[in-house]
Amino acid sequence: MKQTLIGSFYLMLASSIWGGMYVVVKVVVAVIPPLELVWMRYLIAFAALIIIGLVTRQNWRIRRRHFGIIFAIAIIGYVISIVTQETGTMLSTAQMGAIITATTPAFMVLFASLILKERLTMKKGISVSLATIGVIAIVGIDNLDMSSMLGGLSLVIAALTWALMSVLVKKIPSDYSQIVVTTYATAIAVVVLTPFVIPRLPQMEVTDLSDPTIWGGLLYLGIISTSLAFLLWNRGLQMLNASSGGVFFFFQPVVGTLLGWLVLGETISMMFWIGSALILLGVLLVITDKQEEQQLSSSALSQKIT
């Protein structure tokens, strides 16, 4: 019971940190454009991960055949997904950023079926449909202007690419440290983004960067949101099973929405909550379906042993 409570706390804390991330991005992106922000965030995260890796004496060796997967993870998840996520948050709201990206677990079902050949059940299909309807309700019906609609579309791309990356992560051998994999993927993202960012840096106002709020936001995004939350999430999942851990993902949109309302003065409309409820129902169906599959597998194994 104690291990379950500690694991639950880790997962709630990690998800809450990610929920707060959208409010921080909304503030910082007003001064630092999305592409430059992602680059700076990863530079800080890379330094933090190197320190963590050295202190914990990680084994940095990666077998050559797995570099392709890590490269794909870096490009799809760390570059495309994060850039579109922060662009979408800039064009829309922190609430929308938190809620739409919460469709990630449902989209993972499709990619897991295509890439990992996992069985696509009726319940999984319904869950993805509900999540999709929820996204349409939030993005296309809620009297949004063109900027918000483009932001919503960008956030959908972010959710899809993060789901694809999450499935590709499952192809990484379990004996690799997540700290090491994350560090290499972060390094690749920095290298890929650098040629695009360097020519744009002179256009930024140095006086704006000296604002303590902006530097505080950058440190939050790099150290807390990228490094610490990832480690808390993985540690929590080690203490609980993945299906149970998925429930705690929903602290992210809840915290993101509440902070967007409290800090940024964003409004919460009825259509927003209807779309959010559909997304929540869809992803909960995915979680319960996985739990049923685990129960059936355990029952079949027991019968085989007896």
Coordinates of C-alpha atoms in Angstrom, one line a residue:
M1 CA 0.0 0.0 0.0
K2 CA 2.8 2.4 0.9
Q3 CA 4.5 1.8 -2.5
T4 CA 1.2 2.4 -4.3
L5 CA 0.7 5.7 -2.4
I6 CA 4.2 6.9 -3.2
G7 CA 4.0 5.9 -6.8
S8 CA 0.6 7.7 -7.1
F9 CA 2.2 10.8 -5.6
Y10 CA 5.0 10.7 -8.1
L11 CA 2.6 10.4 -11.0
M12 CA 0.3 13.1 -9.8
L13 CA 3.2 15.5 -9.3
A14 CA 4.7 14.8 -12.7
S15 CA 1.3 15.3 -14.5
S16 CA 0.6 18.4 -12.5
I17 CA 4.0 19.8 -13.5
W18 CA 3.1 19.2 -17.2
G19 CA -0.2 20.9 -16.6
G20 CA 1.5 24.0 -15.3
M21 CA 3.8 23.9 -18.2
Y22 CA 1.2 25.2 -20.6
V23 CA 0.7 28.4 -18.5
V24 CA 4.4 28.9 -18.3
V25 CA 4.7 28.4 -22.1
K26 CA 1.9 30.9 -22.7
V27 CA 3.8 33.6 -20.7
V28 CA 7.3 32.9 -22.0
V29 CA 6.3 32.4 -25.7
A30 CA 5.1 36.1 -25.7
V31 CA 8.8 37.0 -25.5
I32 CA 10.6 34.0 -27.0
P33 CA 9.2 32.5 -30.2
P34 CA 8.3 28.8 -30.1
L35 CA 11.3 27.5 -32.1
E36 CA 13.8 29.4 -30.0
L37 CA 12.0 28.5 -26.8
V38 CA 12.2 24.8 -27.6
W39 CA 15.9 25.1 -28.3
M40 CA 16.6 26.9 -25.1
R41 CA 14.5 24.5 -23.1
Y42 CA 16.4 21.5 -24.5
L43 CA 19.8 23.2 -23.8
I44 CA 18.9 23.6 -20.2
A45 CA 17.4 20.1 -20.0
F46 CA 20.4 18.5 -21.6
A47 CA 22.7 20.1 -19.0
A48 CA 20.5 18.9 -16.2
L49 CA 20.3 15.4 -17.6
I50 CA 24.1 15.2 -18.0
I51 CA 24.5 16.2 -14.4
I52 CA 21.9 13.7 -13.3
G53 CA 23.5 10.9 -15.4
L54 CA 26.9 11.6 -14.1
V55 CA 25.8 11.7 -10.4
T56 CA 23.9 8.5 -10.8
R57 CA 26.7 6.9 -12.8
Q58 CA 24.6 5.8 -15.8
N59 CA 25.9 3.5 -18.5
W60 CA 26.0 5.7 -21.6
R61 CA 26.6 2.9 -24.1
I62 CA 23.9 2.4 -26.8
R63 CA 24.0 -0.4 -29.3
R64 CA 24.4 0.8 -32.9
R65 CA 21.2 -0.9 -34.1
H66 CA 19.1 1.2 -31.7
F67 CA 20.4 4.7 -32.8
G68 CA 17.8 4.8 -35.6
I69 CA 14.9 4.5 -33.2
I70 CA 16.4 7.1 -30.8
F71 CA 16.9 9.4 -33.8
A72 CA 13.2 8.9 -34.8
I73 CA 12.1 9.5 -31.2
A74 CA 14.1 12.8 -31.1
I75 CA 12.7 14.1 -34.4
I76 CA 9.1 13.1 -34.0
G77 CA 8.7 13.7 -30.3
Y78 CA 11.3 16.1 -29.2
V79 CA 11.3 18.4 -32.3
I80 CA 8.0 18.2 -34.2
S81 CA 5.7 17.5 -31.3
I82 CA 7.1 20.0 -28.9
V83 CA 7.5 22.8 -31.5
T84 CA 3.8 22.3 -32.6
Q85 CA 2.7 22.0 -29.0
E86 CA 4.3 25.4 -28.0
T87 CA 3.1 27.0 -31.3
G88 CA -0.4 25.8 -30.6
T89 CA -0.3 27.1 -27.1
M90 CA 0.9 30.5 -28.4
L91 CA -2.0 30.7 -30.9
S92 CA -4.7 29.4 -28.6
T93 CA -5.0 29.0 -24.8
A94 CA -3.3 27.1 -22.0
Q95 CA -6.6 25.3 -21.4
M96 CA -6.8 24.1 -25.0
G97 CA -3.1 23.1 -25.0
A98 CA -3.6 20.9 -21.9
I99 CA -6.9 19.3 -23.0
I100 CA -6.1 18.5 -26.7
T101 CA -2.7 17.0 -25.9
A102 CA -4.5 14.8 -23.4
T103 CA -5.8 12.8 -26.4
T104 CA -2.4 11.3 -26.7
P105 CA -3.2 8.0 -24.9
A106 CA -6.1 7.4 -27.2
F107 CA -4.1 8.0 -30.3
M108 CA -1.4 5.6 -29.0
V109 CA -3.9 2.8 -29.5
L110 CA -3.9 3.3 -33.2
F111 CA -0.1 3.5 -33.5
A112 CA 0.3 0.5 -31.2
S113 CA -2.0 -1.5 -33.4
L114 CA -0.1 -0.5 -36.6
I115 CA 3.5 -0.6 -35.3
L116 CA 3.4 -3.1 -32.4
K117 CA 0.6 -5.2 -33.8
E118 CA -1.4 -4.9 -30.7
R119 CA -5.1 -6.0 -30.9
L120 CA -7.5 -3.2 -31.8
T121 CA -10.7 -3.9 -29.8
M122 CA -14.1 -2.4 -30.2
K123 CA -13.7 -0.5 -27.0
K124 CA -10.4 1.0 -28.2
G125 CA -12.1 2.1 -31.5
I126 CA -14.9 3.7 -29.5
S127 CA -12.4 5.5 -27.3
V128 CA -10.5 7.0 -30.2
S129 CA -13.8 8.1 -31.8
L130 CA -14.9 9.8 -28.6
A131 CA -11.5 11.6 -28.3
T132 CA -11.7 12.7 -31.9
I133 CA -15.2 14.1 -31.4
G134 CA -14.0 15.9 -28.3
V135 CA -11.1 17.5 -30.1
I136 CA -13.5 18.7 -32.9
A137 CA -15.9 20.1 -30.2
I138 CA -13.0 22.1 -28.7
V139 CA -11.3 23.2 -31.9
G140 CA -14.1 23.8 -34.4
I141 CA -17.3 24.7 -32.6
D142 CA -16.4 26.8 -29.6
N143 CA -16.7 30.2 -31.5
L144 CA -12.9 30.3 -32.0
D145 CA -11.2 32.8 -34.2
M146 CA -8.8 31.7 -37.0
S147 CA -5.7 31.9 -34.7
S148 CA -7.3 29.6 -32.1
M149 CA -8.4 27.1 -34.8
L150 CA -4.8 27.0 -36.2
G151 CA -3.5 26.6 -32.7
G152 CA -5.9 23.7 -32.1
L153 CA -4.8 22.1 -35.3
S154 CA -1.1 22.5 -34.2
L155 CA -1.9 20.9 -30.9
V156 CA -3.6 18.0 -32.6
I157 CA -0.4 17.4 -34.6
A158 CA 1.5 17.6 -31.3
A159 CA -0.7 15.0 -29.7
L160 CA -0.4 12.6 -32.7
T161 CA 3.4 12.9 -33.0
W162 CA 3.8 12.5 -29.2
A163 CA 1.6 9.4 -29.3
L164 CA 3.7 8.0 -32.2
M165 CA 6.9 8.7 -30.3
S166 CA 5.5 7.0 -27.2
V167 CA 4.9 3.9 -29.1
L168 CA 8.4 4.0 -30.7
V169 CA 9.8 4.2 -27.2
K170 CA 8.5 0.7 -26.6
K171 CA 10.9 -0.5 -29.2
I172 CA 13.8 0.6 -27.0
P173 CA 15.2 -2.3 -24.9
S174 CA 14.1 -2.2 -21.3
D175 CA 17.7 -2.6 -20.1
Y176 CA 18.5 0.9 -21.3
S177 CA 18.3 3.7 -18.7
Q178 CA 15.5 6.2 -19.5
I179 CA 17.9 9.0 -18.4
V180 CA 20.4 7.9 -21.0
V181 CA 17.8 7.6 -23.8
T182 CA 16.3 11.0 -23.0
T183 CA 19.7 12.6 -22.9
Y184 CA 20.7 11.3 -26.3
A185 CA 17.3 12.3 -27.8
T186 CA 17.6 15.7 -26.3
A187 CA 21.1 16.1 -27.7
I188 CA 19.8 15.1 -31.2
A189 CA 17.0 17.7 -30.9
V190 CA 19.4 20.4 -30.0
V191 CA 21.7 19.6 -33.0
V192 CA 18.7 19.5 -35.4
L193 CA 17.2 22.8 -34.2
T194 CA 20.5 24.7 -33.9
P195 CA 20.9 25.6 -37.6
F196 CA 17.3 27.0 -37.7
V197 CA 17.6 28.9 -34.4
I198 CA 21.1 30.6 -34.6
P199 CA 20.2 33.0 -37.5
R200 CA 17.0 34.0 -35.6
L201 CA 18.7 34.8 -32.2
P202 CA 19.9 38.3 -33.2
Q203 CA 16.2 39.3 -33.7
M204 CA 15.4 38.7 -30.1
E205 CA 15.4 41.6 -27.6
V206 CA 18.1 41.1 -25.0
T207 CA 16.3 43.3 -22.5
D208 CA 13.3 41.0 -22.6
L209 CA 15.5 38.0 -21.9
S210 CA 16.8 39.7 -18.7
D211 CA 13.3 39.6 -17.1
P212 CA 13.4 37.2 -14.1
T213 CA 10.0 35.9 -15.1
I214 CA 11.3 34.7 -18.4
W215 CA 14.4 33.1 -17.0
G216 CA 12.3 31.5 -14.3
G217 CA 10.0 30.1 -17.0
L218 CA 12.9 28.8 -19.0
L219 CA 14.4 27.0 -15.9
Y220 CA 11.0 25.5 -15.1
L221 CA 10.6 24.2 -18.7
G222 CA 14.1 22.9 -18.9
I223 CA 14.8 21.5 -15.5
I224 CA 11.3 20.9 -13.9
S225 CA 9.1 20.1 -16.8
T226 CA 11.5 18.3 -19.1
S227 CA 14.0 16.6 -16.7
L228 CA 12.4 16.2 -13.3
A229 CA 8.8 15.4 -14.4
F230 CA 10.1 12.7 -16.8
L231 CA 12.0 11.0 -14.1
L232 CA 9.1 11.2 -11.6
W233 CA 6.7 9.8 -14.2
N234 CA 8.9 6.8 -15.0
R235 CA 9.6 6.2 -11.3
G236 CA 5.9 6.2 -10.6
L237 CA 5.2 3.8 -13.4
Q238 CA 7.8 1.4 -11.9
M239 CA 5.8 1.4 -8.7
L240 CA 2.4 1.0 -10.4
N241 CA 1.3 -0.8 -13.5
A242 CA 1.1 1.3 -16.7
S243 CA -2.7 1.0 -17.0
S244 CA -3.3 2.4 -13.5
G245 CA -0.6 5.0 -14.1
G246 CA -2.5 6.3 -17.2
V247 CA -5.3 7.6 -15.0
F248 CA -3.0 10.2 -13.4
F249 CA -2.3 11.7 -16.9
F250 CA -5.5 13.6 -16.4
F251 CA -4.1 15.8 -13.7
Q252 CA -2.4 17.5 -16.6
P253 CA -5.4 19.0 -18.3
V254 CA -7.1 19.7 -15.0
V255 CA -4.1 21.7 -13.6
G256 CA -3.6 23.4 -17.0
T257 CA -7.2 24.5 -17.2
L258 CA -7.4 25.7 -13.6
L259 CA -4.1 27.6 -13.8
G260 CA -5.1 29.1 -17.2
W261 CA -8.2 30.4 -15.5
L262 CA -6.6 31.6 -12.3
V263 CA -3.3 33.0 -13.7
L264 CA -4.1 34.0 -17.3
G265 CA -7.8 34.9 -16.8
E266 CA -8.9 32.4 -19.5
T267 CA -12.6 31.6 -19.7
I268 CA -14.1 28.1 -19.4
S269 CA -17.1 27.6 -21.8
M270 CA -19.7 24.8 -21.8
M271 CA -18.5 23.4 -25.1
F272 CA -15.0 23.2 -23.8
W273 CA -16.1 21.0 -20.9
I274 CA -18.3 18.9 -23.2
G275 CA -15.3 18.2 -25.4
S276 CA -13.1 17.6 -22.4
A277 CA -15.6 15.1 -21.0
L278 CA -15.6 13.2 -24.3
I279 CA -11.8 13.1 -24.3
L280 CA -11.7 11.9 -20.7
L281 CA -14.3 9.2 -21.4
G282 CA -12.4 8.0 -24.5
V283 CA -9.0 7.7 -22.7
L284 CA -10.6 6.0 -19.7
L285 CA -12.0 3.4 -22.0
V286 CA -8.5 2.7 -23.2
I287 CA -7.3 2.4 -19.7
T288 CA -10.1 0.0 -18.6
D289 CA -9.6 -2.0 -21.8
K290 CA -5.9 -2.5 -21.0
Q291 CA -6.8 -3.6 -17.4
E292 CA -9.3 -6.2 -18.8
E293 CA -6.6 -7.5 -21.1
Q294 CA -4.2 -7.9 -18.2
Q295 CA -6.8 -9.7 -16.1
L296 CA -7.6 -12.1 -19.0
S297 CA -3.8 -12.7 -19.5
S298 CA -3.3 -13.4 -15.8
S299 CA -6.3 -15.7 -15.7
A300 CA -5.1 -17.6 -18.8
L301 CA -1.7 -18.0 -17.3
S302 CA -3.1 -19.3 -14.0
Q303 CA -5.2 -21.9 -15.8
K304 CA -2.2 -23.0 -17.8
I305 CA -0.1 -23.4 -14.6
T306 CA -2.8 -25.4 -12.9

